[in-house]
Amino acid sequence: MNHLAASELILNKDGSIYHLNLLPEQIADTVILVGDQDRVGKITQYFDTVEHVVQKREFHTQTGTYKGKRISVLSTGIGTDNIDIVLNELDALVNIDFETRQIKEKKTSLTIVRVGTSGSIQADIPVDSIVVSKLGVGFDTVLHFYQSEQVQLQDFNQALEEHLDIYARNSKPYVVPSDEALAEKFMSPGVYEGFTGSNVGFYAPQGRVLRLPLKDGNLRDKIATFEFKGKRITNLEMETSAIFGLSKLLGHKALSLNAIIANRATGEFTKDGVKAVDETIRYCLEKLTEA
């Protein structure tokens, strides 16, 4: 086994992992990821106990128990670039020995569920609904820096590239599935099956215009009208694709739950985003603790 140099596996003076500031014993095998650090407490308010509270920069972690199940809740901040940090450091916490700086022979597989807000791009997926993402498509570049072809759905990639017709100058999209068993566990009447797009920004990359004109004014419509093998892109956000891709590569089980707070097709925005997010949080906790 290779010894990981101090410049590659960076540890703080107390032995914690560099960005997350966590020690291995402070993380559970089930992890809920949120973007907003203030959302961490909105989840752990339902916990029976909280044993660890750690924060560094935007990375806020609380670990405790809900109905006897040990769960960590961690804020990632916005974007797939932050997901690159979070997923690699979560994996290091369970699969690298910090004392010897060597990769463990026996690997731990984490269960990782993102709970976030998102905008629907299909008129029939209403505001205040929950989308369970079975597929994620990345319009970013994170996964292209890894040997990741084996976890990507290459036929979807090709179909998207041809449909969008924009990738002579942009990165190629990549499609990665969630964990199949985990997704099926979270599906139930009243929630929507999702194919979630992760963008590199909130405005132009998602087709929004304030003062700056778009390079491709038809991008949002192109994304919304894509259909392949009976699947269409349902909603847009900024993290899911990298969570799915890196989890697949590292051997973890991942899913994304989306509270739909906007409908880009109809122009609607939620009247009570707090309630929509809270309902998604409670749905997540109940599904995680179901037998």
Short mmCIF file of C-alpha atoms in Angstrom, two decimals:
data_model
loop_
_atom_site.label_atom_id
_atom_site.label_comp_id
_atom_site.label_asym_id
_atom_site.label_seq_id
_atom_site.Cartn_x
_atom_site.Cartn_y
_atom_site.Cartn_z
CA MET A 1 0.00 0.00 0.00
CA ASN A 2 1.24 3.48 -0.85
CA HIS A 3 2.00 5.97 1.89
CA LEU A 4 0.05 9.19 1.20
CA ALA A 5 2.27 12.27 1.41
CA ALA A 6 1.42 15.18 3.72
CA SER A 7 0.76 17.36 0.66
CA GLU A 8 -1.91 14.92 -0.63
CA LEU A 9 -3.70 13.73 2.51
CA ILE A 10 -3.73 17.02 4.40
CA LEU A 11 -4.50 16.78 8.11
CA ASN A 12 -4.91 19.55 10.65
CA LYS A 13 -2.81 19.69 13.82
CA ASP A 14 -5.47 17.80 15.77
CA GLY A 15 -5.43 14.98 13.21
CA SER A 16 -8.69 15.99 11.52
CA ILE A 17 -9.18 16.06 7.75
CA TYR A 18 -8.23 19.42 6.23
CA HIS A 19 -11.45 21.10 5.04
CA LEU A 20 -14.16 19.27 6.95
CA ASN A 21 -12.17 19.46 10.20
CA LEU A 22 -13.54 16.03 11.18
CA LEU A 23 -11.97 13.07 12.94
CA PRO A 24 -12.94 9.57 11.77
CA GLU A 25 -14.99 8.86 14.90
CA GLN A 26 -17.10 11.98 14.31
CA ILE A 27 -18.76 10.73 11.11
CA ALA A 28 -21.59 8.21 10.76
CA ASP A 29 -21.98 5.66 7.97
CA THR A 30 -25.17 7.46 6.90
CA VAL A 31 -24.64 11.06 5.78
CA ILE A 32 -27.18 13.70 4.75
CA LEU A 33 -25.67 16.45 2.60
CA VAL A 34 -27.19 19.93 2.42
CA GLY A 35 -25.95 23.04 0.69
CA ASP A 36 -26.90 25.62 3.31
CA GLN A 37 -25.06 25.39 6.63
CA ASP A 38 -28.15 26.73 8.42
CA ARG A 39 -30.11 23.72 7.17
CA VAL A 40 -27.99 21.35 9.27
CA GLY A 41 -29.74 22.38 12.47
CA LYS A 42 -33.11 22.24 10.76
CA ILE A 43 -32.50 18.53 10.31
CA THR A 44 -30.85 17.71 13.63
CA GLN A 45 -33.67 19.46 15.53
CA TYR A 46 -35.52 16.18 14.95
CA PHE A 47 -32.66 14.04 16.31
CA ASP A 48 -32.87 12.22 19.65
CA THR A 49 -29.25 13.12 20.41
CA VAL A 50 -26.42 15.19 18.91
CA GLU A 51 -22.94 14.03 19.87
CA HIS A 52 -20.65 16.08 17.60
CA VAL A 53 -20.87 19.64 16.24
CA VAL A 54 -17.98 20.76 14.02
CA GLN A 55 -17.68 23.72 11.66
CA LYS A 56 -14.95 25.08 9.39
CA ARG A 57 -15.74 27.56 6.63
CA GLU A 58 -19.02 26.50 4.99
CA PHE A 59 -18.60 22.89 6.13
CA HIS A 60 -20.87 22.46 9.16
CA THR A 61 -21.32 18.93 10.52
CA GLN A 62 -23.55 17.52 13.24
CA THR A 63 -23.63 13.83 14.10
CA GLY A 64 -26.24 12.21 16.28
CA THR A 65 -29.09 9.70 16.32
CA TYR A 66 -32.61 9.68 14.91
CA LYS A 67 -34.87 6.83 16.07
CA GLY A 68 -31.73 5.05 17.19
CA LYS A 69 -29.94 5.38 13.83
CA ARG A 70 -26.62 7.23 13.81
CA ILE A 71 -26.61 9.93 11.11
CA SER A 72 -24.30 12.79 10.17
CA VAL A 73 -25.59 15.97 8.54
CA LEU A 74 -23.01 18.02 6.63
CA SER A 75 -23.27 21.27 4.67
CA THR A 76 -21.32 21.39 1.42
CA GLY A 77 -21.87 24.93 0.25
CA ILE A 78 -22.85 25.47 -3.37
CA GLY A 79 -21.43 23.72 -6.41
CA THR A 80 -19.80 20.55 -7.68
CA ASP A 81 -16.33 21.94 -6.87
CA ASN A 82 -17.24 21.77 -3.17
CA ILE A 83 -18.65 18.27 -3.69
CA ASP A 84 -15.21 17.21 -4.93
CA ILE A 85 -13.81 18.26 -1.55
CA VAL A 86 -16.61 16.78 0.55
CA LEU A 87 -16.82 13.36 -1.12
CA ASN A 88 -13.07 12.80 -1.14
CA GLU A 89 -12.71 13.84 2.49
CA LEU A 90 -15.71 11.79 3.64
CA ASP A 91 -14.20 8.77 1.92
CA ALA A 92 -10.81 9.45 3.50
CA LEU A 93 -12.41 9.54 6.96
CA VAL A 94 -13.63 5.96 6.61
CA ASN A 95 -11.22 4.36 4.14
CA ILE A 96 -7.78 5.80 4.94
CA ASP A 97 -5.84 5.16 8.14
CA PHE A 98 -4.77 8.61 9.31
CA GLU A 99 -2.03 7.18 11.54
CA THR A 100 -0.26 5.18 8.82
CA ARG A 101 -1.46 7.33 5.88
CA GLN A 102 -2.36 4.18 4.01
CA ILE A 103 -5.58 3.09 2.31
CA LYS A 104 -7.42 0.47 4.34
CA GLU A 105 -7.78 -3.02 2.87
CA LYS A 106 -11.38 -3.34 4.11
CA LYS A 107 -13.50 -0.54 2.68
CA THR A 108 -16.54 1.14 4.27
CA SER A 109 -19.45 2.07 2.02
CA LEU A 110 -21.33 5.19 3.12
CA THR A 111 -25.00 5.94 2.45
CA ILE A 112 -25.14 9.54 1.20
CA VAL A 113 -28.38 11.45 0.60
CA ARG A 114 -28.47 15.03 -0.62
CA VAL A 115 -31.43 17.11 0.60
CA GLY A 116 -31.63 20.34 -1.34
CA THR A 117 -33.76 22.87 -3.17
CA SER A 118 -34.22 22.83 -6.89
CA GLY A 119 -36.16 24.30 -9.79
CA SER A 120 -38.35 22.14 -12.01
CA ILE A 121 -38.11 22.65 -15.77
CA GLN A 122 -41.20 20.54 -16.53
CA ALA A 123 -44.68 22.06 -16.17
CA ASP A 124 -46.13 18.86 -14.68
CA ILE A 125 -43.70 18.75 -11.73
CA PRO A 126 -45.28 21.33 -9.42
CA VAL A 127 -43.82 23.71 -6.89
CA ASP A 128 -43.59 22.24 -3.36
CA SER A 129 -43.26 18.66 -4.63
CA ILE A 130 -40.38 16.24 -3.92
CA VAL A 131 -38.20 14.83 -6.69
CA VAL A 132 -36.18 11.65 -6.08
CA SER A 133 -33.30 11.75 -8.54
CA LYS A 134 -32.57 8.42 -10.18
CA LEU A 135 -30.22 10.01 -12.74
CA GLY A 136 -27.93 13.01 -12.56
CA VAL A 137 -26.39 14.90 -15.46
CA GLY A 138 -23.35 17.09 -14.93
CA PHE A 139 -22.84 20.22 -16.98
CA ASP A 140 -19.64 20.79 -15.00
CA THR A 141 -16.17 19.27 -15.46
CA VAL A 142 -15.44 17.58 -12.10
CA LEU A 143 -15.87 13.96 -13.18
CA HIS A 144 -13.76 14.50 -16.32
CA PHE A 145 -10.68 14.90 -14.11
CA TYR A 146 -11.11 11.28 -12.91
CA GLN A 147 -10.99 7.95 -14.73
CA SER A 148 -14.77 7.84 -14.62
CA GLU A 149 -15.98 6.49 -17.95
CA GLN A 150 -17.04 3.22 -16.31
CA VAL A 151 -19.68 4.91 -14.12
CA GLN A 152 -21.09 7.15 -16.83
CA LEU A 153 -24.03 6.22 -19.07
CA GLN A 154 -22.27 6.76 -22.38
CA ASP A 155 -25.38 6.43 -24.56
CA PHE A 156 -27.07 9.20 -22.55
CA ASN A 157 -23.91 11.31 -22.80
CA GLN A 158 -23.88 11.04 -26.59
CA ALA A 159 -27.59 11.74 -26.98
CA LEU A 160 -27.32 14.85 -24.79
CA GLU A 161 -24.28 16.16 -26.60
CA GLU A 162 -26.05 15.87 -29.94
CA HIS A 163 -29.32 17.37 -28.65
CA LEU A 164 -27.74 20.39 -26.93
CA ASP A 165 -25.29 21.13 -29.75
CA ILE A 166 -23.15 23.45 -27.63
CA TYR A 167 -20.12 21.43 -26.65
CA ALA A 168 -17.52 22.59 -29.13
CA ARG A 169 -16.79 25.27 -26.54
CA ASN A 170 -18.21 23.76 -23.33
CA SER A 171 -17.46 20.57 -21.42
CA LYS A 172 -19.29 17.43 -22.40
CA PRO A 173 -22.23 16.44 -20.20
CA TYR A 174 -21.96 13.25 -18.18
CA VAL A 175 -24.85 11.14 -16.88
CA VAL A 176 -24.53 8.99 -13.76
CA PRO A 177 -27.23 6.95 -11.97
CA SER A 178 -28.01 7.05 -8.27
CA ASP A 179 -27.82 3.90 -6.17
CA GLU A 180 -30.69 1.82 -7.55
CA ALA A 181 -31.76 0.15 -4.29
CA LEU A 182 -31.63 3.42 -2.37
CA ALA A 183 -33.70 5.20 -5.02
CA GLU A 184 -36.37 2.49 -4.95
CA LYS A 185 -36.55 2.74 -1.16
CA PHE A 186 -37.29 6.47 -1.41
CA MET A 187 -39.90 6.23 -4.15
CA SER A 188 -43.52 6.33 -2.97
CA PRO A 189 -46.87 7.71 -4.16
CA GLY A 190 -46.81 11.49 -4.40
CA VAL A 191 -43.10 11.93 -5.13
CA TYR A 192 -41.64 12.34 -8.61
CA GLU A 193 -38.88 10.35 -10.27
CA GLY A 194 -36.09 12.70 -11.26
CA PHE A 195 -33.36 13.15 -13.85
CA THR A 196 -31.52 16.06 -12.29
CA GLY A 197 -29.19 18.48 -14.05
CA SER A 198 -26.27 20.00 -12.13
CA ASN A 199 -25.06 23.31 -13.51
CA VAL A 200 -21.85 25.25 -12.90
CA GLY A 201 -23.72 28.44 -12.03
CA PHE A 202 -27.15 29.80 -11.12
CA TYR A 203 -27.69 32.42 -13.81
CA ALA A 204 -26.43 31.92 -17.39
CA PRO A 205 -25.60 28.21 -16.91
CA GLN A 206 -29.26 27.67 -16.00
CA GLY A 207 -30.57 30.00 -18.72
CA ARG A 208 -31.39 32.96 -16.45
CA VAL A 209 -31.02 36.50 -17.74
CA LEU A 210 -30.70 39.63 -15.59
CA ARG A 211 -28.39 42.12 -17.33
CA LEU A 212 -25.99 39.85 -19.22
CA PRO A 213 -27.06 38.23 -22.50
CA LEU A 214 -26.69 34.48 -22.91
CA LYS A 215 -24.32 32.82 -25.36
CA ASP A 216 -27.10 30.35 -26.15
CA GLY A 217 -30.54 31.80 -25.48
CA ASN A 218 -32.20 28.44 -26.19
CA LEU A 219 -30.16 26.41 -23.68
CA ARG A 220 -32.92 25.99 -21.08
CA ASP A 221 -35.45 24.93 -23.71
CA LYS A 222 -32.96 22.46 -25.17
CA ILE A 223 -32.40 20.90 -21.74
CA ALA A 224 -36.14 20.78 -21.04
CA THR A 225 -36.97 19.12 -24.37
CA PHE A 226 -34.30 16.41 -24.16
CA GLU A 227 -35.75 12.89 -24.00
CA PHE A 228 -33.91 9.59 -24.30
CA LYS A 229 -35.07 6.08 -23.43
CA GLY A 230 -38.22 7.55 -21.93
CA LYS A 231 -36.25 9.84 -19.58
CA ARG A 232 -36.39 13.64 -19.55
CA ILE A 233 -34.46 16.11 -17.42
CA THR A 234 -36.80 17.17 -14.64
CA ASN A 235 -35.01 19.80 -12.57
CA LEU A 236 -31.85 21.88 -12.24
CA GLU A 237 -29.54 22.46 -9.27
CA MET A 238 -25.76 22.47 -8.66
CA GLU A 239 -24.51 19.36 -6.81
CA THR A 240 -26.19 16.05 -7.63
CA SER A 241 -24.10 14.87 -10.60
CA ALA A 242 -20.79 15.02 -8.74
CA ILE A 243 -22.31 13.32 -5.68
CA PHE A 244 -23.49 10.43 -7.85
CA GLY A 245 -20.30 10.19 -9.88
CA LEU A 246 -17.79 10.35 -7.04
CA SER A 247 -19.89 8.04 -4.87
CA LYS A 248 -19.97 5.44 -7.65
CA LEU A 249 -16.21 5.67 -8.12
CA LEU A 250 -15.51 5.40 -4.38
CA GLY A 251 -18.01 2.62 -3.68
CA HIS A 252 -20.62 4.61 -1.76
CA LYS A 253 -24.43 4.59 -2.18
CA ALA A 254 -25.87 7.99 -3.14
CA LEU A 255 -29.24 9.60 -3.74
CA SER A 256 -30.57 13.13 -4.17
CA LEU A 257 -33.86 14.48 -2.79
CA ASN A 258 -35.04 17.79 -4.21
CA ALA A 259 -37.58 20.15 -2.72
CA ILE A 260 -39.02 21.90 -5.78
CA ILE A 261 -39.30 25.58 -4.89
CA ALA A 262 -39.57 27.00 -8.42
CA ASN A 263 -41.10 25.91 -11.72
CA ARG A 264 -39.18 27.45 -14.61
CA ALA A 265 -41.74 26.26 -17.15
CA THR A 266 -44.69 28.03 -15.51
CA GLY A 267 -42.79 30.88 -13.83
CA GLU A 268 -44.05 29.93 -10.35
CA PHE A 269 -42.09 30.20 -7.10
CA THR A 270 -43.04 28.62 -3.80
CA LYS A 271 -45.06 30.67 -1.32
CA ASP A 272 -43.58 28.74 1.62
CA GLY A 273 -40.10 27.44 0.95
CA VAL A 274 -39.48 26.70 4.64
CA LYS A 275 -42.41 24.27 4.68
CA ALA A 276 -41.35 22.63 1.41
CA VAL A 277 -37.83 22.00 2.70
CA ASP A 278 -39.07 20.79 6.09
CA GLU A 279 -41.38 18.26 4.45
CA THR A 280 -38.47 16.97 2.37
CA ILE A 281 -36.29 16.71 5.48
CA ARG A 282 -38.90 14.73 7.40
CA TYR A 283 -39.52 12.49 4.39
CA CYS A 284 -35.78 11.78 4.18
CA LEU A 285 -35.45 10.92 7.88
CA GLU A 286 -38.43 8.58 7.82
CA LYS A 287 -37.17 6.76 4.71
CA LEU A 288 -33.66 6.38 6.15
CA THR A 289 -35.06 4.70 9.26
CA GLU A 290 -37.63 2.45 7.58
CA ALA A 291 -36.99 -1.28 8.00
#
